[in-house]
Amino acid sequence: MVSIQHLISPASLPKPVPGVPSLSVVSYNVLLPNSADGWWNFKMYNPPLADEKDWHISSWDYRRDLLREKLRTMDADVVCLQEIAPESFENDFGFMVDLGYDGVELYKKGRFRPATFWKTSHCTLATPAVHKDRALLTAFHLNDFPNDKQHWFVANCHLQAGKNGPRRLRQMNEAIRGVLTLAKKLKEPEPEKKIRLIVCGDMNGGQECGAIQYLEKGFVDETFLEDNEPVSTSRKDLPLATPMIDATACVKRSDGSGSPPTMV
């Protein structure tokens, strides 16, 4: 059984328990623009940055420095980012090497790309990364557990935005099945029942989203509506023995409320 821990705020992750395999993963949508891509959506700031003296807050240099400090503090084994601009990728994220992330895979096409970074001092990429529709799939082996036959799988997703429920569901279904194909190639024992899988990223939807229901309920059928329209013409079952668990929903604050994914 794999234990999942989610922290409410960025902080140093707890040290691994000796003798227990573990993998820490952090996910951020860094938001375009990076340094070269000029698109920017000012609605991310509330109130809007009306005063010119505050405009630097929306600059890439300012946001990059904040991101670098948060990632340095958390010190995760694997970092999954979304909305990476390929034209300036090496310059924008060169600081990741300074933080110890000497392994990286950038999604191979598109303007908004996921990128997965990892520390080869702790984990090794078990096989070349797989690129699905807006999902980057990686499999890792922990260096400190050479006799452990199971791998850790990470699906770094940035699902389609807007009124595209059927495509989001299709993207998620393809990603999960892609992970299982990868697991079988690696000769994982009973991957449908025992797989160590972390799905993270920007899903562009919450509980109202068919892709999320697919993961958490284990199926979506033609009765499920998103934006008042069905996301599927037939039932689609999650090809895992049990539905997945939303780690953020497992966290309870002092007032009893949960800790949903955030927009900061």
Short mmCIF file of N, CA and C in Angstrom, two decimals, residues 47 64 84 94 115 123 144 147 160 164 229 233 240 262:
data_model
loop_
_atom_site.label_atom_id
_atom_site.label_comp_id
_atom_site.label_asym_id
_atom_site.label_seq_id
_atom_site.Cartn_x
_atom_site.Cartn_y
_atom_site.Cartn_z
N PRO A 47 -7.03 42.67 -7.21
CA PRO A 47 -7.52 43.44 -8.35
C PRO A 47 -6.49 43.52 -9.47
N ARG A 64 9.55 34.09 -11.85
CA ARG A 64 10.56 33.02 -11.86
C ARG A 64 11.29 32.95 -10.52
N ILE A 84 4.99 25.74 -20.30
CA ILE A 84 6.40 26.04 -20.58
C ILE A 84 6.51 26.52 -22.03
N GLY A 94 16.89 27.30 -16.46
CA GLY A 94 18.26 26.90 -16.15
C GLY A 94 18.50 26.79 -14.66
N ALA A 115 6.51 20.07 -18.60
CA ALA A 115 7.91 19.65 -18.45
C ALA A 115 8.05 18.96 -17.10
N CYS A 123 16.31 9.31 -8.13
CA CYS A 123 15.52 8.42 -8.99
C CYS A 123 16.05 8.44 -10.42
N ASP A 144 17.85 4.08 -4.27
CA ASP A 144 18.18 3.47 -2.97
C ASP A 144 17.51 2.12 -2.76
N ASN A 147 16.41 -3.50 -5.40
CA ASN A 147 15.68 -4.77 -5.48
C ASN A 147 14.17 -4.58 -5.55
N GLN A 160 -7.03 20.02 -22.12
CA GLN A 160 -7.59 21.08 -22.96
C GLN A 160 -8.53 21.97 -22.15
N ASN A 164 -14.57 21.73 -23.67
CA ASN A 164 -13.99 20.58 -24.37
C ASN A 164 -13.99 19.35 -23.47
N GLU A 229 -23.70 19.15 -21.52
CA GLU A 229 -23.59 18.21 -22.63
C GLU A 229 -22.88 16.94 -22.16
N THR A 233 -20.42 9.08 -25.35
CA THR A 233 -21.61 8.43 -25.89
C THR A 233 -21.80 7.03 -25.33
N LEU A 240 -8.26 0.56 -13.86
CA LEU A 240 -7.57 0.26 -12.61
C LEU A 240 -8.55 -0.44 -11.68
N THR A 262 -5.15 25.33 -5.81
CA THR A 262 -5.26 26.78 -5.65
C THR A 262 -4.86 27.53 -6.90
#
